[in-house]
């Protein structure tokens, strides 16, 4: 992250930075989330679609579900989005995205995202991605396609940003909760605080459903 921060600060293209890296472990063997992997995914989408992430998101999601406000993406000096954490939107639009997931990709009668893909994205498909105590992972949270599963799963799932931003989705109780505040000591005990936050979300959800 320090090298990535310097690359951005000194106006280096993210493509150049990413191409300087080498992998630490064999893919598919250990769950260790690092931001640059998300950046690589963003670049793959750009090359596969021939469109910027901004344009692709706008066409496929933003306009189709009627988001309330404009969103903004931080860019490098070549116009590449900071896919790993440079997306800015209002709280209610994050909640709309959570509602899209809650409804299995269906919005106002239109299938925006395929239901099977939604299911796969919140379902760990390898041992190193399973939630709970896992010697093949450095996190108690399980992992899907950039969606997280709580350490003690109850059918709920979440998008989780650094410093404790969340889109929490509880299909059983039909509830979506969004949290946008930042926990400044995240690097000290962020995982423990994230687990506590999920429990708070669950309590809120249970009380709303009474």
mmCIF file of C-alpha atoms in Angstrom:
data_model
loop_
_atom_site.group_PDB
_atom_site.id
_atom_site.type_symbol
_atom_site.label_atom_id
_atom_site.label_comp_id
_atom_site.label_asym_id
_atom_site.label_seq_id
_atom_site.Cartn_x
_atom_site.Cartn_y
_atom_site.Cartn_z
ATOM 1 C CA UNK A 1 0.000 0.000 0.000
ATOM 2 C CA UNK A 2 2.912 2.363 0.669
ATOM 3 C CA UNK A 3 4.272 1.805 -2.834
ATOM 4 C CA UNK A 4 0.792 2.181 -4.295
ATOM 5 C CA UNK A 5 0.305 5.433 -2.384
ATOM 6 C CA UNK A 6 3.600 6.791 -3.690
ATOM 7 C CA UNK A 7 2.690 5.832 -7.244
ATOM 8 C CA UNK A 8 -0.523 7.830 -6.975
ATOM 9 C CA UNK A 9 1.109 10.781 -5.192
ATOM 10 C CA UNK A 10 3.887 11.074 -7.779
ATOM 11 C CA UNK A 11 1.497 10.803 -10.721
ATOM 12 C CA UNK A 12 2.636 7.366 -11.865
ATOM 13 C CA UNK A 13 0.149 5.385 -13.947
ATOM 14 C CA UNK A 14 -1.440 2.452 -12.136
ATOM 15 C CA UNK A 15 -0.726 0.218 -15.146
ATOM 16 C CA UNK A 16 2.984 0.911 -14.733
ATOM 17 C CA UNK A 17 2.863 0.276 -10.992
ATOM 18 C CA UNK A 18 0.909 -2.973 -11.287
ATOM 19 C CA UNK A 19 3.229 -4.338 -13.993
ATOM 20 C CA UNK A 20 6.180 -3.952 -11.596
ATOM 21 C CA UNK A 21 4.776 -6.462 -9.100
ATOM 22 C CA UNK A 22 5.210 -10.219 -8.804
ATOM 23 C CA UNK A 23 2.938 -12.675 -7.008
ATOM 24 C CA UNK A 24 3.726 -13.844 -3.500
ATOM 25 C CA UNK A 25 1.768 -17.116 -3.432
ATOM 26 C CA UNK A 26 0.301 -19.540 -5.937
ATOM 27 C CA UNK A 27 -3.226 -18.416 -6.872
ATOM 28 C CA UNK A 28 -6.065 -20.322 -5.232
ATOM 29 C CA UNK A 29 -4.100 -21.460 -2.185
ATOM 30 C CA UNK A 30 -4.393 -18.725 0.442
ATOM 31 C CA UNK A 31 -6.873 -15.938 1.141
ATOM 32 C CA UNK A 32 -5.047 -12.680 1.666
ATOM 33 C CA UNK A 33 -6.927 -9.636 0.414
ATOM 34 C CA UNK A 34 -4.722 -6.943 -1.065
ATOM 35 C CA UNK A 35 -5.957 -3.849 -2.858
ATOM 36 C CA UNK A 36 -3.802 -4.274 -5.936
ATOM 37 C CA UNK A 37 -5.642 -7.496 -6.877
ATOM 38 C CA UNK A 38 -8.839 -5.467 -7.119
ATOM 39 C CA UNK A 39 -6.979 -2.932 -9.241
ATOM 40 C CA UNK A 40 -5.879 -5.711 -11.586
ATOM 41 C CA UNK A 41 -9.492 -6.881 -11.871
ATOM 42 C CA UNK A 42 -10.524 -3.347 -12.807
ATOM 43 C CA UNK A 43 -7.901 -3.319 -15.542
ATOM 44 C CA UNK A 44 -9.071 -6.697 -16.837
ATOM 45 C CA UNK A 45 -12.640 -5.357 -17.076
ATOM 46 C CA UNK A 46 -11.374 -2.283 -18.930
ATOM 47 C CA UNK A 47 -9.499 -4.388 -21.470
ATOM 48 C CA UNK A 48 -12.293 -6.977 -21.857
ATOM 49 C CA UNK A 49 -15.027 -4.414 -22.443
ATOM 50 C CA UNK A 50 -13.056 -1.684 -24.177
ATOM 51 C CA UNK A 51 -14.684 0.791 -21.792
ATOM 52 C CA UNK A 52 -13.639 2.621 -18.663
ATOM 53 C CA UNK A 53 -14.977 1.286 -15.355
ATOM 54 C CA UNK A 54 -16.970 4.498 -15.020
ATOM 55 C CA UNK A 55 -18.720 4.072 -18.367
ATOM 56 C CA UNK A 56 -19.299 0.359 -17.846
ATOM 57 C CA UNK A 57 -20.805 0.867 -14.381
ATOM 58 C CA UNK A 58 -22.958 3.712 -15.629
ATOM 59 C CA UNK A 59 -24.355 1.656 -18.508
ATOM 60 C CA UNK A 60 -24.819 -1.645 -16.681
ATOM 61 C CA UNK A 61 -25.951 -0.516 -13.218
ATOM 62 C CA UNK A 62 -26.172 3.181 -12.422
ATOM 63 C CA UNK A 63 -28.634 4.317 -15.075
ATOM 64 C CA UNK A 64 -30.631 1.093 -15.141
ATOM 65 C CA UNK A 65 -31.669 1.168 -11.478
ATOM 66 C CA UNK A 66 -32.198 4.918 -11.303
ATOM 67 C CA UNK A 67 -29.515 6.041 -8.908
ATOM 68 C CA UNK A 68 -30.345 9.295 -7.139
ATOM 69 C CA UNK A 69 -27.049 11.158 -7.512
ATOM 70 C CA UNK A 70 -23.901 11.283 -9.583
ATOM 71 C CA UNK A 71 -21.000 9.194 -8.337
ATOM 72 C CA UNK A 72 -17.302 9.951 -8.772
ATOM 73 C CA UNK A 73 -14.239 7.784 -9.250
ATOM 74 C CA UNK A 74 -10.679 8.887 -8.480
ATOM 75 C CA UNK A 75 -8.380 8.541 -11.493
ATOM 76 C CA UNK A 76 -4.681 8.250 -12.134
ATOM 77 C CA UNK A 77 -2.877 10.485 -14.637
ATOM 78 C CA UNK A 78 -3.877 8.204 -17.529
ATOM 79 C CA UNK A 79 -7.586 8.205 -16.655
ATOM 80 C CA UNK A 80 -7.599 4.759 -15.003
ATOM 81 C CA UNK A 81 -9.953 4.452 -12.051
ATOM 82 C CA UNK A 82 -8.648 3.565 -8.610
ATOM 83 C CA UNK A 83 -10.687 0.361 -8.647
ATOM 84 C CA UNK A 84 -9.517 -0.710 -5.197
ATOM 85 C CA UNK A 85 -11.026 2.196 -3.276
ATOM 86 C CA UNK A 86 -11.605 5.417 -5.157
ATOM 87 C CA UNK A 87 -15.366 5.232 -5.695
ATOM 88 C CA UNK A 88 -17.561 7.918 -4.118
ATOM 89 C CA UNK A 89 -21.356 7.772 -3.937
ATOM 90 C CA UNK A 90 -24.124 8.941 -1.602
ATOM 91 C CA UNK A 91 -25.429 6.655 1.125
ATOM 92 C CA UNK A 92 -28.839 6.060 -0.432
ATOM 93 C CA UNK A 93 -27.313 4.922 -3.723
ATOM 94 C CA UNK A 94 -25.081 2.454 -1.919
ATOM 95 C CA UNK A 95 -28.275 1.178 -0.298
ATOM 96 C CA UNK A 96 -29.884 0.828 -3.732
ATOM 97 C CA UNK A 97 -26.964 -1.348 -4.803
ATOM 98 C CA UNK A 98 -27.535 -3.438 -1.676
ATOM 99 C CA UNK A 99 -31.218 -3.741 -2.605
ATOM 100 C CA UNK A 100 -30.197 -4.971 -6.053
ATOM 101 C CA UNK A 101 -28.268 -7.761 -4.333
ATOM 102 C CA UNK A 102 -31.096 -8.433 -1.888
ATOM 103 C CA UNK A 103 -33.419 -8.984 -4.862
ATOM 104 C CA UNK A 104 -30.986 -11.334 -6.621
ATOM 105 C CA UNK A 105 -30.175 -8.841 -9.357
ATOM 106 C CA UNK A 106 -33.813 -8.042 -10.161
ATOM 107 C CA UNK A 107 -34.879 -4.385 -10.314
ATOM 108 C CA UNK A 108 -38.342 -3.150 -11.259
ATOM 109 C CA UNK A 109 -39.029 -6.334 -13.194
ATOM 110 C CA UNK A 110 -35.737 -6.324 -15.083
ATOM 111 C CA UNK A 111 -32.908 -8.781 -14.400
ATOM 112 C CA UNK A 112 -29.944 -6.396 -14.135
ATOM 113 C CA UNK A 113 -27.488 -9.043 -12.863
ATOM 114 C CA UNK A 114 -28.023 -12.756 -13.382
ATOM 115 C CA UNK A 115 -29.383 -14.485 -10.279
ATOM 116 C CA UNK A 116 -26.872 -17.340 -10.547
ATOM 117 C CA UNK A 117 -24.015 -14.833 -10.582
ATOM 118 C CA UNK A 118 -25.363 -13.095 -7.470
ATOM 119 C CA UNK A 119 -25.498 -16.441 -5.666
ATOM 120 C CA UNK A 120 -21.993 -17.387 -6.768
ATOM 121 C CA UNK A 121 -20.604 -14.013 -5.697
ATOM 122 C CA UNK A 122 -21.580 -14.568 -2.062
ATOM 123 C CA UNK A 123 -20.668 -18.280 -1.938
ATOM 124 C CA UNK A 124 -17.064 -19.297 -1.134
ATOM 125 C CA UNK A 125 -16.013 -21.900 -3.707
ATOM 126 C CA UNK A 126 -12.661 -23.038 -2.304
ATOM 127 C CA UNK A 127 -11.379 -24.097 1.138
ATOM 128 C CA UNK A 128 -9.188 -21.005 1.527
ATOM 129 C CA UNK A 129 -12.239 -18.758 1.090
ATOM 130 C CA UNK A 130 -14.408 -20.362 3.770
ATOM 131 C CA UNK A 131 -15.397 -18.212 6.795
ATOM 132 C CA UNK A 132 -14.378 -18.890 10.401
ATOM 133 C CA UNK A 133 -11.067 -20.176 11.714
ATOM 134 C CA UNK A 134 -9.129 -21.063 8.611
ATOM 135 C CA UNK A 135 -5.409 -21.768 8.366
ATOM 136 C CA UNK A 136 -5.630 -20.975 4.655
ATOM 137 C CA UNK A 137 -6.794 -17.416 5.281
ATOM 138 C CA UNK A 138 -5.655 -14.360 7.210
ATOM 139 C CA UNK A 139 -9.268 -13.279 7.807
ATOM 140 C CA UNK A 140 -12.141 -14.905 9.699
ATOM 141 C CA UNK A 141 -14.484 -13.537 7.028
ATOM 142 C CA UNK A 142 -15.265 -15.747 4.064
ATOM 143 C CA UNK A 143 -14.945 -14.381 0.559
ATOM 144 C CA UNK A 144 -16.781 -14.608 -2.747
ATOM 145 C CA UNK A 145 -16.577 -12.262 -5.723
ATOM 146 C CA UNK A 146 -15.563 -9.191 -3.722
ATOM 147 C CA UNK A 147 -18.330 -9.909 -1.209
ATOM 148 C CA UNK A 148 -17.648 -11.063 2.332
ATOM 149 C CA UNK A 149 -19.356 -13.691 4.479
ATOM 150 C CA UNK A 150 -19.381 -13.286 8.295
ATOM 151 C CA UNK A 151 -17.269 -15.677 10.397
ATOM 152 C CA UNK A 152 -20.439 -17.382 11.693
ATOM 153 C CA UNK A 153 -22.684 -17.223 8.610
ATOM 154 C CA UNK A 154 -26.425 -16.764 8.952
ATOM 155 C CA UNK A 155 -27.221 -16.316 5.290
ATOM 156 C CA UNK A 156 -26.086 -12.683 5.373
ATOM 157 C CA UNK A 157 -23.264 -11.108 3.370
ATOM 158 C CA UNK A 158 -21.604 -7.745 2.935
ATOM 159 C CA UNK A 159 -19.446 -5.453 0.872
ATOM 160 C CA UNK A 160 -16.732 -4.141 3.170
ATOM 161 C CA UNK A 161 -14.441 -1.172 2.641
ATOM 162 C CA UNK A 162 -11.329 -0.196 4.542
ATOM 163 C CA UNK A 163 -11.942 1.779 7.745
ATOM 164 C CA UNK A 164 -15.290 -0.023 8.201
ATOM 165 C CA UNK A 165 -17.654 1.049 5.460
ATOM 166 C CA UNK A 166 -20.324 -1.559 4.814
ATOM 167 C CA UNK A 167 -23.203 -2.593 2.605
ATOM 168 C CA UNK A 168 -24.851 -5.292 4.710
ATOM 169 C CA UNK A 169 -27.435 -7.584 3.105
ATOM 170 C CA UNK A 170 -29.692 -9.918 5.089
ATOM 171 C CA UNK A 171 -31.875 -11.945 2.675
ATOM 172 C CA UNK A 172 -33.779 -13.799 5.406
ATOM 173 C CA UNK A 173 -35.156 -10.624 6.980
ATOM 174 C CA UNK A 174 -35.140 -8.574 3.749
ATOM 175 C CA UNK A 175 -32.961 -5.825 5.223
ATOM 176 C CA UNK A 176 -30.101 -3.740 3.796
ATOM 177 C CA UNK A 177 -27.933 -1.533 6.043
ATOM 178 C CA UNK A 178 -25.252 0.882 4.827
ATOM 179 C CA UNK A 179 -22.534 2.356 7.039
ATOM 180 C CA UNK A 180 -20.216 5.035 5.670
ATOM 181 C CA UNK A 181 -18.344 6.290 8.740
ATOM 182 C CA UNK A 182 -14.622 5.622 9.179
ATOM 183 C CA UNK A 183 -12.823 3.916 12.066
ATOM 184 C CA UNK A 184 -9.430 5.597 12.349
ATOM 185 C CA UNK A 185 -7.773 2.758 14.299
ATOM 186 C CA UNK A 186 -8.727 0.184 11.687
ATOM 187 C CA UNK A 187 -5.116 -0.975 11.271
ATOM 188 C CA UNK A 188 -4.964 -1.871 14.974
ATOM 189 C CA UNK A 189 -8.112 -3.947 15.413
ATOM 190 C CA UNK A 190 -10.222 -3.430 12.318
ATOM 191 C CA UNK A 191 -11.155 -7.093 11.921
ATOM 192 C CA UNK A 192 -12.486 -7.340 15.474
ATOM 193 C CA UNK A 193 -14.462 -4.127 15.010
ATOM 194 C CA UNK A 194 -15.872 -5.456 11.747
ATOM 195 C CA UNK A 195 -17.120 -8.580 13.507
ATOM 196 C CA UNK A 196 -18.726 -6.412 16.192
ATOM 197 C CA UNK A 197 -20.333 -4.230 13.532
ATOM 198 C CA UNK A 198 -21.876 -7.254 11.827
ATOM 199 C CA UNK A 199 -23.370 -8.288 15.165
ATOM 200 C CA UNK A 200 -24.850 -4.800 15.553
ATOM 201 C CA UNK A 201 -26.346 -5.079 12.069
ATOM 202 C CA UNK A 202 -27.851 -8.438 12.993
ATOM 203 C CA UNK A 203 -29.416 -7.068 16.160
ATOM 204 C CA UNK A 204 -30.899 -4.150 14.235
ATOM 205 C CA UNK A 205 -32.204 -6.545 11.579
ATOM 206 C CA UNK A 206 -33.799 -8.871 14.136
ATOM 207 C CA UNK A 207 -35.528 -5.978 15.888
ATOM 208 C CA UNK A 208 -36.810 -4.509 12.632
ATOM 209 C CA UNK A 209 -38.336 -7.881 11.798
ATOM 210 C CA UNK A 210 -40.281 -8.263 15.052
#
